[in-house]
Every structure is written in structure tokens, then in C-alpha cells.
PDB file of C-alpha atoms in Angstrom:
ATOM      1  CA  UNK A   1      -6.974 -71.998 -13.391  1.00 51.00           C
ATOM      2  CA  UNK A   2     -10.322 -69.997 -15.086  1.00 53.00           C
ATOM      3  CA  UNK A   3      -9.246 -67.754 -17.487  1.00 51.00           C
ATOM      4  CA  UNK A   4     -11.049 -64.726 -15.982  1.00 48.00           C
ATOM      5  CA  UNK A   5      -7.743 -65.462 -12.710  1.00 46.00           C
ATOM      6  CA  UNK A   6      -5.512 -65.887 -15.287  1.00 48.00           C
ATOM      7  CA  UNK A   7      -6.127 -62.368 -16.452  1.00 47.00           C
ATOM      8  CA  UNK A   8      -5.880 -61.148 -13.036  1.00 42.00           C
ATOM      9  CA  UNK A   9      -2.602 -62.418 -12.677  1.00 45.00           C
ATOM     10  CA  UNK A  10      -1.694 -60.824 -15.355  1.00 43.00           C
ATOM     11  CA  UNK A  11      -2.728 -57.730 -14.545  1.00 45.00           C
ATOM     12  CA  UNK A  12      -1.230 -57.631 -10.813  1.00 49.00           C
ATOM     13  CA  UNK A  13       2.131 -58.587 -12.805  1.00 45.00           C
ATOM     14  CA  UNK A  14       1.996 -55.947 -15.113  1.00 43.00           C
ATOM     15  CA  UNK A  15       0.992 -53.476 -11.950  1.00 45.00           C
ATOM     16  CA  UNK A  16       4.055 -54.809 -10.226  1.00 47.00           C
ATOM     17  CA  UNK A  17       6.651 -54.362 -12.566  1.00 45.00           C
ATOM     18  CA  UNK A  18       4.990 -50.599 -13.693  1.00 42.00           C
ATOM     19  CA  UNK A  19       5.392 -50.122  -9.961  1.00 45.00           C
ATOM     20  CA  UNK A  20       8.685 -51.238  -9.922  1.00 42.00           C
ATOM     21  CA  UNK A  21      10.049 -49.059 -12.851  1.00 45.00           C
ATOM     22  CA  UNK A  22       8.701 -46.124 -11.802  1.00 42.00           C
ATOM     23  CA  UNK A  23      10.222 -46.243  -7.846  1.00 43.00           C
ATOM     24  CA  UNK A  24      13.281 -46.812  -9.791  1.00 42.00           C
ATOM     25  CA  UNK A  25      12.921 -43.907 -12.034  1.00 39.00           C
ATOM     26  CA  UNK A  26      12.234 -41.618  -9.333  1.00 42.00           C
ATOM     27  CA  UNK A  27      15.509 -43.276  -7.439  1.00 43.00           C
ATOM     28  CA  UNK A  28      17.943 -42.289 -10.585  1.00 44.00           C
ATOM     29  CA  UNK A  29      16.329 -39.048 -10.212  1.00 45.00           C
ATOM     30  CA  UNK A  30      17.038 -38.424  -6.781  1.00 43.00           C
ATOM     31  CA  UNK A  31      20.285 -40.026  -7.385  1.00 45.00           C
ATOM     32  CA  UNK A  32      21.116 -37.468 -10.453  1.00 60.00           C
ATOM     33  CA  UNK A  33      19.889 -34.409  -8.137  1.00 59.00           C
ATOM     34  CA  UNK A  34      22.649 -32.480  -7.474  1.00 68.00           C
ATOM     35  CA  UNK A  35      22.354 -30.868  -4.200  1.00 67.00           C
ATOM     36  CA  UNK A  36      25.514 -28.572  -4.464  1.00 69.00           C
ATOM     37  CA  UNK A  37      22.934 -26.423  -6.789  1.00 71.00           C
ATOM     38  CA  UNK A  38      20.048 -24.473  -5.042  1.00 67.00           C
ATOM     39  CA  UNK A  39      16.722 -25.283  -6.064  1.00 71.00           C
ATOM     40  CA  UNK A  40      15.160 -22.503  -8.563  1.00 63.00           C
ATOM     41  CA  UNK A  41      14.057 -19.886  -6.231  1.00 64.00           C
ATOM     42  CA  UNK A  42      10.386 -19.273  -7.464  1.00 64.00           C
ATOM     43  CA  UNK A  43       9.669 -22.290 -10.096  1.00 68.00           C
ATOM     44  CA  UNK A  44       6.342 -21.736 -12.680  1.00 73.00           C
ATOM     45  CA  UNK A  45       3.065 -22.819 -11.918  1.00 75.00           C
ATOM     46  CA  UNK A  46       0.134 -22.931  -9.965  1.00 84.00           C
ATOM     47  CA  UNK A  47       0.429 -21.392  -6.166  1.00 89.00           C
ATOM     48  CA  UNK A  48      -1.890 -24.277  -4.730  1.00 90.00           C
ATOM     49  CA  UNK A  49      -0.423 -24.345  -1.490  1.00 95.00           C
ATOM     50  CA  UNK A  50      -2.439 -22.867   1.844  1.00 96.00           C
ATOM     51  CA  UNK A  51      -0.450 -22.674   4.763  1.00 97.00           C
ATOM     52  CA  UNK A  52      -2.911 -23.554   8.169  1.00 97.00           C
ATOM     53  CA  UNK A  53      -4.485 -20.705   9.428  1.00 96.00           C
ATOM     54  CA  UNK A  54      -3.812 -19.227  12.676  1.00 96.00           C
ATOM     55  CA  UNK A  55      -6.784 -20.112  14.245  1.00 96.00           C
ATOM     56  CA  UNK A  56      -5.894 -23.711  13.816  1.00 96.00           C
ATOM     57  CA  UNK A  57      -2.525 -23.302  16.000  1.00 98.00           C
ATOM     58  CA  UNK A  58      -2.792 -26.250  18.753  1.00 97.00           C
ATOM     59  CA  UNK A  59      -3.354 -25.429  22.353  1.00 98.00           C
ATOM     60  CA  UNK A  60      -0.590 -26.818  24.124  1.00 98.00           C
ATOM     61  CA  UNK A  61       3.363 -26.211  24.531  1.00 98.00           C
ATOM     62  CA  UNK A  62       3.943 -26.622  20.711  1.00 99.00           C
ATOM     63  CA  UNK A  63       1.383 -24.371  19.838  1.00 99.00           C
ATOM     64  CA  UNK A  64       2.638 -21.801  21.991  1.00 99.00           C
ATOM     65  CA  UNK A  65       5.717 -22.127  20.651  1.00 99.00           C
ATOM     66  CA  UNK A  66       4.687 -21.059  17.486  1.00 99.00           C
ATOM     67  CA  UNK A  67       2.809 -18.317  18.850  1.00 99.00           C
ATOM     68  CA  UNK A  68       6.165 -17.321  19.851  1.00 99.00           C
ATOM     69  CA  UNK A  69       7.775 -17.116  16.856  1.00 99.00           C
ATOM     70  CA  UNK A  70       4.802 -15.971  14.716  1.00 99.00           C
ATOM     71  CA  UNK A  71       4.586 -13.312  17.507  1.00 99.00           C
ATOM     72  CA  UNK A  72       8.875 -12.382  16.634  1.00 99.00           C
ATOM     73  CA  UNK A  73       8.623 -12.980  13.264  1.00 99.00           C
ATOM     74  CA  UNK A  74       6.047  -9.895  12.581  1.00 98.00           C
ATOM     75  CA  UNK A  75       7.863  -7.825  15.683  1.00 98.00           C
ATOM     76  CA  UNK A  76      11.162  -8.479  15.715  1.00 98.00           C
ATOM     77  CA  UNK A  77      11.957  -5.235  17.430  1.00 98.00           C
ATOM     78  CA  UNK A  78      10.700  -6.850  20.610  1.00 98.00           C
ATOM     79  CA  UNK A  79      14.198  -8.405  20.166  1.00 99.00           C
ATOM     80  CA  UNK A  80      15.996  -4.807  19.995  1.00 98.00           C
ATOM     81  CA  UNK A  81      19.547  -4.226  21.905  1.00 97.00           C
ATOM     82  CA  UNK A  82      20.034  -8.107  22.276  1.00 98.00           C
ATOM     83  CA  UNK A  83      19.919  -9.695  18.674  1.00 98.00           C
ATOM     84  CA  UNK A  84      18.400  -6.757  16.567  1.00 99.00           C
ATOM     85  CA  UNK A  85      20.444  -3.373  16.300  1.00 98.00           C
ATOM     86  CA  UNK A  86      18.053  -1.797  13.414  1.00 98.00           C
ATOM     87  CA  UNK A  87      14.590  -0.603  12.627  1.00 98.00           C
ATOM     88  CA  UNK A  88      13.820  -3.540  10.491  1.00 98.00           C
ATOM     89  CA  UNK A  89      11.088  -6.869  11.430  1.00 98.00           C
ATOM     90  CA  UNK A  90      11.345 -10.176   9.193  1.00 99.00           C
ATOM     91  CA  UNK A  91       7.933  -9.398   8.140  1.00 98.00           C
ATOM     92  CA  UNK A  92       9.430  -6.297   6.378  1.00 98.00           C
ATOM     93  CA  UNK A  93      10.305  -8.707   3.549  1.00 98.00           C
ATOM     94  CA  UNK A  94       8.461 -11.826   4.449  1.00 98.00           C
ATOM     95  CA  UNK A  95       4.621  -9.985   3.799  1.00 98.00           C
ATOM     96  CA  UNK A  96       2.101 -11.800   5.609  1.00 98.00           C
ATOM     97  CA  UNK A  97       3.755 -12.871   8.440  1.00 98.00           C
ATOM     98  CA  UNK A  98       5.736 -15.024   6.041  1.00 98.00           C
ATOM     99  CA  UNK A  99       2.461 -16.565   4.434  1.00 98.00           C
ATOM    100  CA  UNK A 100       2.729 -14.249   1.258  1.00 98.00           C
ATOM    101  CA  UNK A 101       3.312 -16.206  -1.727  1.00 97.00           C
ATOM    102  CA  UNK A 102       6.008 -14.600  -3.986  1.00 96.00           C
ATOM    103  CA  UNK A 103       7.081 -12.762  -0.972  1.00 97.00           C
ATOM    104  CA  UNK A 104       9.636 -15.463   0.246  1.00 96.00           C
ATOM    105  CA  UNK A 105       6.897 -17.235   2.459  1.00 98.00           C
ATOM    106  CA  UNK A 106       8.524 -19.195   5.169  1.00 98.00           C
ATOM    107  CA  UNK A 107       5.976 -22.625   4.231  1.00 98.00           C
ATOM    108  CA  UNK A 108       8.083 -22.474   0.972  1.00 96.00           C
ATOM    109  CA  UNK A 109      11.293 -22.372   2.486  1.00 95.00           C
ATOM    110  CA  UNK A 110      11.310 -24.985   5.572  1.00 96.00           C
ATOM    111  CA  UNK A 111      11.733 -28.087   3.491  1.00 95.00           C
ATOM    112  CA  UNK A 112      14.326 -27.158   1.286  1.00 94.00           C
ATOM    113  CA  UNK A 113      16.545 -27.147   4.198  1.00 95.00           C
ATOM    114  CA  UNK A 114      19.769 -28.230   5.076  1.00 95.00           C
ATOM    115  CA  UNK A 115      21.365 -26.458   1.615  1.00 92.00           C
ATOM    116  CA  UNK A 116      24.076 -25.380   0.039  1.00 92.00           C
ATOM    117  CA  UNK A 117      24.600 -21.679   0.029  1.00 91.00           C
ATOM    118  CA  UNK A 118      27.313 -19.967  -2.108  1.00 88.00           C
ATOM    119  CA  UNK A 119      26.998 -17.100   0.113  1.00 91.00           C
ATOM    120  CA  UNK A 120      29.147 -18.708   2.653  1.00 90.00           C
ATOM    121  CA  UNK A 121      30.405 -21.814   0.770  1.00 90.00           C
ATOM    122  CA  UNK A 122      28.830 -24.292   3.381  1.00 92.00           C
ATOM    123  CA  UNK A 123      25.626 -26.531   3.631  1.00 94.00           C
ATOM    124  CA  UNK A 124      23.285 -24.501   5.702  1.00 95.00           C
ATOM    125  CA  UNK A 125      20.838 -25.871   8.372  1.00 97.00           C
ATOM    126  CA  UNK A 126      17.597 -23.527   9.167  1.00 97.00           C
ATOM    127  CA  UNK A 127      18.874 -22.377  12.392  1.00 98.00           C
ATOM    128  CA  UNK A 128      21.794 -21.043  10.531  1.00 97.00           C
ATOM    129  CA  UNK A 129      19.691 -19.595   7.506  1.00 97.00           C
ATOM    130  CA  UNK A 130      18.010 -17.538  10.324  1.00 98.00           C
ATOM    131  CA  UNK A 131      20.936 -16.794  12.546  1.00 98.00           C
ATOM    132  CA  UNK A 132      22.273 -15.765   9.524  1.00 97.00           C
ATOM    133  CA  UNK A 133      18.971 -12.969   8.867  1.00 98.00           C
ATOM    134  CA  UNK A 134      19.562 -11.556  12.432  1.00 99.00           C
ATOM    135  CA  UNK A 135      23.236 -10.450  11.135  1.00 98.00           C
ATOM    136  CA  UNK A 136      21.929  -9.255   8.275  1.00 98.00           C
ATOM    137  CA  UNK A 137      18.705  -7.885   7.418  1.00 99.00           C
ATOM    138  CA  UNK A 138      18.449  -7.105  11.074  1.00 99.00           C
ATOM    139  CA  UNK A 139      22.245  -5.688  11.441  1.00 99.00           C
ATOM    140  CA  UNK A 140      22.261  -7.532  14.458  1.00 98.00           C
ATOM    141  CA  UNK A 141      23.807 -10.816  16.296  1.00 98.00           C
ATOM    142  CA  UNK A 142      22.418 -14.306  15.859  1.00 98.00           C
ATOM    143  CA  UNK A 143      20.486 -15.743  18.608  1.00 98.00           C
ATOM    144  CA  UNK A 144      22.252 -19.084  20.289  1.00 98.00           C
ATOM    145  CA  UNK A 145      21.492 -22.599  19.435  1.00 96.00           C
ATOM    146  CA  UNK A 146      18.872 -23.475  21.924  1.00 97.00           C
ATOM    147  CA  UNK A 147      17.521 -20.403  22.208  1.00 98.00           C
ATOM    148  CA  UNK A 148      14.257 -19.370  22.784  1.00 99.00           C
ATOM    149  CA  UNK A 149      13.973 -16.737  20.222  1.00 99.00           C
ATOM    150  CA  UNK A 150      15.530 -19.132  17.315  1.00 99.00           C
ATOM    151  CA  UNK A 151      13.949 -22.191  18.859  1.00 99.00           C
ATOM    152  CA  UNK A 152      10.313 -19.794  18.623  1.00 99.00           C
ATOM    153  CA  UNK A 153      11.188 -18.744  15.174  1.00 99.00           C
ATOM    154  CA  UNK A 154      11.978 -22.662  13.504  1.00 99.00           C
ATOM    155  CA  UNK A 155       8.860 -23.938  15.092  1.00 99.00           C
ATOM    156  CA  UNK A 156       6.715 -21.066  13.324  1.00 99.00           C
ATOM    157  CA  UNK A 157       8.294 -22.447  10.044  1.00 99.00           C
ATOM    158  CA  UNK A 158       7.603 -26.127  11.028  1.00 98.00           C
ATOM    159  CA  UNK A 159       3.732 -25.464  11.345  1.00 98.00           C
ATOM    160  CA  UNK A 160       3.330 -22.735   8.531  1.00 98.00           C
ATOM    161  CA  UNK A 161       4.874 -26.060   6.182  1.00 98.00           C
ATOM    162  CA  UNK A 162       2.428 -28.177   7.614  1.00 98.00           C
ATOM    163  CA  UNK A 163       2.006 -30.549   4.931  1.00 97.00           C
ATOM    164  CA  UNK A 164       3.956 -28.905   2.511  1.00 97.00           C
ATOM    165  CA  UNK A 165       6.785 -31.274   0.288  1.00 95.00           C
ATOM    166  CA  UNK A 166      10.195 -31.681   1.232  1.00 93.00           C
ATOM    167  CA  UNK A 167      13.664 -31.251  -0.445  1.00 91.00           C
ATOM    168  CA  UNK A 168      10.834 -29.834  -3.483  1.00 91.00           C
ATOM    169  CA  UNK A 169      10.726 -25.705  -4.889  1.00 91.00           C
ATOM    170  CA  UNK A 170       7.303 -24.918  -4.557  1.00 94.00           C
ATOM    171  CA  UNK A 171       5.839 -22.806  -6.975  1.00 94.00           C
ATOM    172  CA  UNK A 172       5.422 -19.085  -4.992  1.00 95.00           C
ATOM    173  CA  UNK A 173       8.212 -19.888  -2.848  1.00 94.00           C
ATOM    174  CA  UNK A 174      10.821 -16.599  -3.284  1.00 94.00           C
ATOM    175  CA  UNK A 175      10.609 -13.820  -5.122  1.00 95.00           C
ATOM    176  CA  UNK A 176       9.474 -14.342  -9.152  1.00 94.00           C
ATOM    177  CA  UNK A 177      13.056 -13.398 -10.890  1.00 94.00           C
ATOM    178  CA  UNK A 178      13.063 -10.362 -13.433  1.00 96.00           C
ATOM    179  CA  UNK A 179      14.654 -10.416 -16.420  1.00 96.00           C
ATOM    180  CA  UNK A 180      17.254  -7.593 -16.945  1.00 96.00           C
ATOM    181  CA  UNK A 181      15.675  -4.825 -19.414  1.00 98.00           C
ATOM    182  CA  UNK A 182      17.670  -3.159 -22.275  1.00 97.00           C
ATOM    183  CA  UNK A 183      18.423   0.291 -20.347  1.00 97.00           C
ATOM    184  CA  UNK A 184      19.847  -1.341 -17.479  1.00 97.00           C
ATOM    185  CA  UNK A 185      18.930  -0.463 -14.053  1.00 98.00           C
ATOM    186  CA  UNK A 186      19.320   3.400 -13.142  1.00 98.00           C
ATOM    187  CA  UNK A 187      19.131   5.229 -10.031  1.00 98.00           C
ATOM    188  CA  UNK A 188      18.515   8.151 -11.621  1.00 98.00           C
ATOM    189  CA  UNK A 189      15.247   6.858 -12.797  1.00 99.00           C
ATOM    190  CA  UNK A 190      14.483   5.255 -10.007  1.00 99.00           C
ATOM    191  CA  UNK A 191      15.063   8.545  -7.844  1.00 99.00           C
ATOM    192  CA  UNK A 192      11.607   9.840 -10.079  1.00 99.00           C
ATOM    193  CA  UNK A 193       9.911   6.296  -8.905  1.00 99.00           C
ATOM    194  CA  UNK A 194      11.094   6.483  -5.082  1.00 99.00           C
ATOM    195  CA  UNK A 195       9.864   9.981  -5.281  1.00 99.00           C
ATOM    196  CA  UNK A 196       6.180   9.091  -6.977  1.00 98.00           C
ATOM    197  CA  UNK A 197       5.326   5.873  -5.150  1.00 98.00           C
ATOM    198  CA  UNK A 198       7.824   4.726  -2.442  1.00 99.00           C
ATOM    199  CA  UNK A 199       8.726   8.241  -0.016  1.00 98.00           C
ATOM    200  CA  UNK A 200       4.843   8.705   1.094  1.00 98.00           C
ATOM    201  CA  UNK A 201       6.080   5.265   3.328  1.00 98.00           C
ATOM    202  CA  UNK A 202       9.259   5.133   3.367  1.00 98.00           C
ATOM    203  CA  UNK A 203       9.889   8.705   3.667  1.00 98.00           C
ATOM    204  CA  UNK A 204      12.000  11.270   1.559  1.00 97.00           C
ATOM    205  CA  UNK A 205      15.236  10.116   3.120  1.00 98.00           C
ATOM    206  CA  UNK A 206      14.628   6.453   3.258  1.00 98.00           C
ATOM    207  CA  UNK A 207      14.035   6.565   6.931  1.00 98.00           C
ATOM    208  CA  UNK A 208      10.966   4.566   7.240  1.00 98.00           C
ATOM    209  CA  UNK A 209       7.860   5.601   9.196  1.00 96.00           C
ATOM    210  CA  UNK A 210       6.749   5.486  12.862  1.00 94.00           C
ATOM    211  CA  UNK A 211       3.709   6.084  15.187  1.00 94.00           C
ATOM    212  CA  UNK A 212       5.270   6.414  18.309  1.00 91.00           C
ATOM    213  CA  UNK A 213       8.023   3.814  19.196  1.00 88.00           C
ATOM    214  CA  UNK A 214       6.594   1.425  16.317  1.00 91.00           C
ATOM    215  CA  UNK A 215       8.548   1.309  13.252  1.00 93.00           C
ATOM    216  CA  UNK A 216       5.204   1.018  10.788  1.00 96.00           C
ATOM    217  CA  UNK A 217       7.212   1.053   7.748  1.00 98.00           C
ATOM    218  CA  UNK A 218      11.171   0.351   7.507  1.00 98.00           C
ATOM    219  CA  UNK A 219      13.860   2.883   6.535  1.00 99.00           C
ATOM    220  CA  UNK A 220      15.494   1.320   3.790  1.00 99.00           C
ATOM    221  CA  UNK A 221      18.996   3.452   4.054  1.00 99.00           C
ATOM    222  CA  UNK A 222      21.055   4.567   6.702  1.00 98.00           C
ATOM    223  CA  UNK A 223      21.317   3.234  10.210  1.00 97.00           C
ATOM    224  CA  UNK A 224      17.895   1.820  10.402  1.00 98.00           C
ATOM    225  CA  UNK A 225      18.098  -0.510   7.160  1.00 99.00           C
ATOM    226  CA  UNK A 226      19.695  -3.906   6.197  1.00 99.00           C
ATOM    227  CA  UNK A 227      23.627  -3.534   5.827  1.00 99.00           C
ATOM    228  CA  UNK A 228      25.830  -3.886   3.314  1.00 99.00           C
ATOM    229  CA  UNK A 229      25.372  -7.847   3.663  1.00 98.00           C
ATOM    230  CA  UNK A 230      21.651  -8.511   3.551  1.00 98.00           C
ATOM    231  CA  UNK A 231      21.048 -10.205   0.430  1.00 97.00           C
ATOM    232  CA  UNK A 232      18.073  -7.335  -0.161  1.00 99.00           C
ATOM    233  CA  UNK A 233      21.206  -4.729  -0.688  1.00 99.00           C
ATOM    234  CA  UNK A 234      21.511  -6.873  -3.671  1.00 98.00           C
ATOM    235  CA  UNK A 235      20.035  -4.379  -6.971  1.00 99.00           C
ATOM    236  CA  UNK A 236      18.164  -8.128  -8.015  1.00 98.00           C
ATOM    237  CA  UNK A 237      16.948  -9.102  -5.228  1.00 98.00           C
ATOM    238  CA  UNK A 238      15.390  -6.096  -4.538  1.00 99.00           C
ATOM    239  CA  UNK A 239      13.986  -5.460  -7.790  1.00 99.00           C
ATOM    240  CA  UNK A 240      12.239  -8.567  -7.607  1.00 98.00           C
ATOM    241  CA  UNK A 241      10.530  -8.804  -4.366  1.00 98.00           C
ATOM    242  CA  UNK A 242       9.644  -4.763  -5.276  1.00 99.00           C
ATOM    243  CA  UNK A 243       8.095  -5.818  -8.706  1.00 98.00           C
ATOM    244  CA  UNK A 244       5.717  -8.294  -6.933  1.00 98.00           C
ATOM    245  CA  UNK A 245       5.226  -6.837  -3.522  1.00 98.00           C
ATOM    246  CA  UNK A 246       5.804  -2.630  -3.984  1.00 99.00           C
ATOM    247  CA  UNK A 247       3.631  -0.760  -3.466  1.00 98.00           C
ATOM    248  CA  UNK A 248       2.084  -2.165  -0.457  1.00 97.00           C
ATOM    249  CA  UNK A 249      -0.736  -3.360  -1.580  1.00 96.00           C
ATOM    250  CA  UNK A 250      -0.513  -2.889  -4.994  1.00 97.00           C
ATOM    251  CA  UNK A 251       1.721  -5.931  -6.263  1.00 98.00           C
ATOM    252  CA  UNK A 252       2.883  -5.697 -10.102  1.00 98.00           C
ATOM    253  CA  UNK A 253       1.844  -2.394 -10.603  1.00 98.00           C
ATOM    254  CA  UNK A 254       5.059  -0.820 -11.312  1.00 99.00           C
ATOM    255  CA  UNK A 255       6.947  -2.187 -14.628  1.00 99.00           C
ATOM    256  CA  UNK A 256      10.146  -4.267 -15.054  1.00 99.00           C
ATOM    257  CA  UNK A 257      11.959  -0.763 -15.851  1.00 99.00           C
ATOM    258  CA  UNK A 258      10.298   0.761 -12.752  1.00 99.00           C
ATOM    259  CA  UNK A 259      11.227  -1.744 -10.609  1.00 99.00           C
ATOM    260  CA  UNK A 260      14.497  -2.115 -11.599  1.00 99.00           C
ATOM    261  CA  UNK A 261      15.294   1.551 -11.305  1.00 99.00           C
ATOM    262  CA  UNK A 262      13.676   2.155  -7.750  1.00 99.00           C
ATOM    263  CA  UNK A 263      15.757  -0.648  -6.369  1.00 99.00           C
ATOM    264  CA  UNK A 264      19.044   0.711  -8.021  1.00 99.00           C
ATOM    265  CA  UNK A 265      18.031   4.250  -6.195  1.00 99.00           C
ATOM    266  CA  UNK A 266      17.700   2.393  -2.856  1.00 99.00           C
ATOM    267  CA  UNK A 267      20.372   0.463  -3.071  1.00 99.00           C
ATOM    268  CA  UNK A 268      23.071   3.067  -3.917  1.00 99.00           C
ATOM    269  CA  UNK A 269      22.538   4.683  -0.234  1.00 99.00           C
ATOM    270  CA  UNK A 270      25.061   4.496   2.488  1.00 98.00           C
ATOM    271  CA  UNK A 271      23.796   1.689   5.276  1.00 98.00           C
ATOM    272  CA  UNK A 272      25.607   0.103   7.873  1.00 98.00           C
ATOM    273  CA  UNK A 273      28.652  -2.053   7.147  1.00 98.00           C
ATOM    274  CA  UNK A 274      29.239  -5.282   6.042  1.00 98.00           C
ATOM    275  CA  UNK A 275      29.783  -7.551   9.452  1.00 97.00           C
ATOM    276  CA  UNK A 276      32.220  -9.629   7.452  1.00 97.00           C
ATOM    277  CA  UNK A 277      34.565  -6.236   7.177  1.00 96.00           C
ATOM    278  CA  UNK A 278      35.245  -6.979  10.535  1.00 95.00           C
ATOM    279  CA  UNK A 279      37.729  -9.506   9.877  1.00 93.00           C
ATOM    280  CA  UNK A 280      39.739  -8.054   6.625  1.00 95.00           C
ATOM    281  CA  UNK A 281      41.842  -5.700   5.499  1.00 93.00           C
ATOM    282  CA  UNK A 282      39.874  -3.205   3.837  1.00 96.00           C
ATOM    283  CA  UNK A 283      36.921  -2.228   1.582  1.00 96.00           C
ATOM    284  CA  UNK A 284      38.857  -4.143  -1.300  1.00 97.00           C
ATOM    285  CA  UNK A 285      39.382  -7.124  -0.197  1.00 97.00           C
ATOM    286  CA  UNK A 286      35.502  -7.471   1.208  1.00 98.00           C
ATOM    287  CA  UNK A 287      34.126  -6.036  -2.035  1.00 97.00           C
ATOM    288  CA  UNK A 288      36.357  -8.699  -4.192  1.00 97.00           C
ATOM    289  CA  UNK A 289      35.922 -11.899  -1.900  1.00 97.00           C
ATOM    290  CA  UNK A 290      31.994 -11.114  -1.233  1.00 97.00           C
ATOM    291  CA  UNK A 291      30.764  -8.931  -3.495  1.00 98.00           C
ATOM    292  CA  UNK A 292      30.662 -10.286  -6.682  1.00 95.00           C
ATOM    293  CA  UNK A 293      27.311  -9.694  -7.762  1.00 95.00           C
ATOM    294  CA  UNK A 294      24.747  -6.407  -8.684  1.00 97.00           C
ATOM    295  CA  UNK A 295      25.226  -4.237  -5.708  1.00 98.00           C
ATOM    296  CA  UNK A 296      27.052  -0.933  -5.213  1.00 98.00           C
ATOM    297  CA  UNK A 297      29.345  -1.516  -2.473  1.00 98.00           C
ATOM    298  CA  UNK A 298      32.526  -0.441  -3.102  1.00 98.00           C
ATOM    299  CA  UNK A 299      31.540   1.930  -5.654  1.00 98.00           C
ATOM    300  CA  UNK A 300      31.403   5.370  -5.939  1.00 98.00           C
ATOM    301  CA  UNK A 301      28.389   7.594  -5.865  1.00 97.00           C
ATOM    302  CA  UNK A 302      28.410  11.349  -5.715  1.00 95.00           C
ATOM    303  CA  UNK A 303      31.615  11.836  -4.972  1.00 96.00           C
ATOM    304  CA  UNK A 304      31.622   9.345  -2.293  1.00 96.00           C
ATOM    305  CA  UNK A 305      32.721   5.345  -2.434  1.00 98.00           C
ATOM    306  CA  UNK A 306      30.293   3.368  -0.290  1.00 98.00           C
ATOM    307  CA  UNK A 307      30.915   1.355   2.249  1.00 98.00           C
ATOM    308  CA  UNK A 308      34.541   2.814   2.745  1.00 97.00           C
ATOM    309  CA  UNK A 309      33.607   3.569   6.782  1.00 96.00           C
ATOM    310  CA  UNK A 310      33.568   1.817   9.910  1.00 95.00           C
ATOM    311  CA  UNK A 311      29.977   2.612  10.369  1.00 96.00           C
ATOM    312  CA  UNK A 312      28.446  -0.574  12.120  1.00 96.00           C
ATOM    313  CA  UNK A 313      24.979   1.100  13.353  1.00 95.00           C
ATOM    314  CA  UNK A 314      24.302   0.040  16.828  1.00 95.00           C
ATOM    315  CA  UNK A 315      25.632  -2.736  16.292  1.00 94.00           C
ATOM    316  CA  UNK A 316      28.363  -2.860  19.063  1.00 88.00           C
ATOM    317  CA  UNK A 317      30.215  -5.953  17.938  1.00 84.00           C
ATOM    318  CA  UNK A 318      34.311  -4.388  17.709  1.00 71.00           C
ATOM    319  CA  UNK A 319      35.813  -3.790  14.431  1.00 67.00           C
ATOM    320  CA  UNK A 320      37.824  -7.029  15.263  1.00 60.00           C
ATOM    321  CA  UNK A 321      35.108  -9.231  15.821  1.00 54.00           C
TER     322      UNK A 321
END
């Protein structure tokens, strides 16, 4: 054996050992991962992922389902009266048809499901997560498993996540978390922010704005808004979204304090009942079980207790479920 061959063998042995060592470390990391603990919503880091362009949707049956999912995502009102019973669209909270980073983009969500969710204390599939959005954000009914709307939306999310990692929280996912301010969230200050920054699009009474029959800007409270079970009714969730995305076209133009205050103002208004109330005895029970977070459900505002009603908006499901 000459010296060169000997050096090559040694180098190869070291490389193999290093590869095995790295693989073992990776395996240990995977083993140590607690899947019961949710991945961080928006980890720090440069946003480098780019979802595919719509012009690249394939011209076949898969592509047809992607297009159907995209169309329903931006115009969920097409399902009004069947699965949707308010004036919301998916794209209201997930901007640019679910493509925009820091607006809970769909490309960053697909690969993290199935996942445990504390909201319903179980492991949720992606289909169940979408169904939950219909139940709460759309104040509606969940599309059945295997139904075209549900399959179409899953397919759209699958296509948008082309090239994205699996089981990894990507920069740009969710809404960037705001730290609480020393002054706290104040709805009275928020009323001033709303009048100056939000009312031009969402209306003085939070009713949103229509052009003909088409909903252009969504209602923020009242029967046309997300219900008391939706994630956006939480003041912290709304503040995170508002800071990074509102006013539309002017992200990060509000101060942290303004975002907290206007979120408190918006979410201290009445809206359709939490659908989980249907199977519970009282508002107190619903509040105790499901509303241990930063929200106004069950609180008395202007002499009225929020959520103390049987108004489920347009949703026809009876009170007993």
C-alpha cells in the first residue's frame, strides 16, 4: 500500500465516522423533541422561502384542484350558506392568498401538521385545522372529510408548500409575537387608533365594506365577524396580526402600543357566540373552560357582559348542537 492510498483510506474512515456521528446527533435531537409542545409560531431569521408562482400550477387534475382551493381561499364566500355563515374569507387573515410572510402563510403551515393543539387538547390533522377555521373564523360548519372544498384547500396548501421543510417552524410563519407593553392594552386609546387608521376600510361600526354584494373589507365585530371561539378574538393574536399587516399596505406603521390598544378596542365588541357554548350550561362554564387567555369573553363592558347571549349569527345550528 503506497502512502497516497493510505491517506485516502484514513480520510475515508474519518469521513464515515463523522457522518455517523452527525447522524447520531440528528437522531438524538429528533428523539428529544417534545411533539406535545407546539413549534414556535414565528422564529427569528431571514425569510428565504418563496412559494411557487401561480403561473406554475400544473395543467392537470392536481392543478385543477389547486386552482379550486385557491379560489375558495380568496373567496370563501362562495360557500356562504353551506359552510360559511359570516362575511369573512380565508384571505382576510392570511394575506396575499395565503402567501404573505408574517401573515400566517399557508406554505409555513402545511409541514407542521399533524400537531397537538391545546385549543382542543388533541393532535389535529391539517384537515381538522381547516375545519376548525370554518367553525370559528367563518362562524360556519366544517366541510366533511373527502368533500371537494376540503380536498381543494388541502391541495392548495400542499402545492404552496412545494420545497418547504417538514416538521420545521420557518421564519415568516404565523404572526410575529409582540411583547406586552408597560401601559397594557387599552380599549379607549384603541378607539382613537381605530378612528384614525381603521375605520376608513372597516367602517365606523366595524361593519366592513362591500362593493355591491362583494365583501371588500371584512367586518371586525357584529354578526358578520369571526365568532367568540376564533383565534383572532384573542387580543394578543389580533395585536400580532395588526402590527405586522395593518393598515393594509402599511405594515409595521403602527407602534406596538397602538397595535395592542386597537386590538383591545376591536375585540371588546360583541360578536357571534362561541359555538362550544351550545353544549355547555352557561357563559360562566364556557369562559372557565375555553377562555383562559387574553380576551374579553365574559367581561362586562359598558354595562353589558360580552358573550352573554344566544346569538350565533347566521349559523342555523340549534343551541343544543
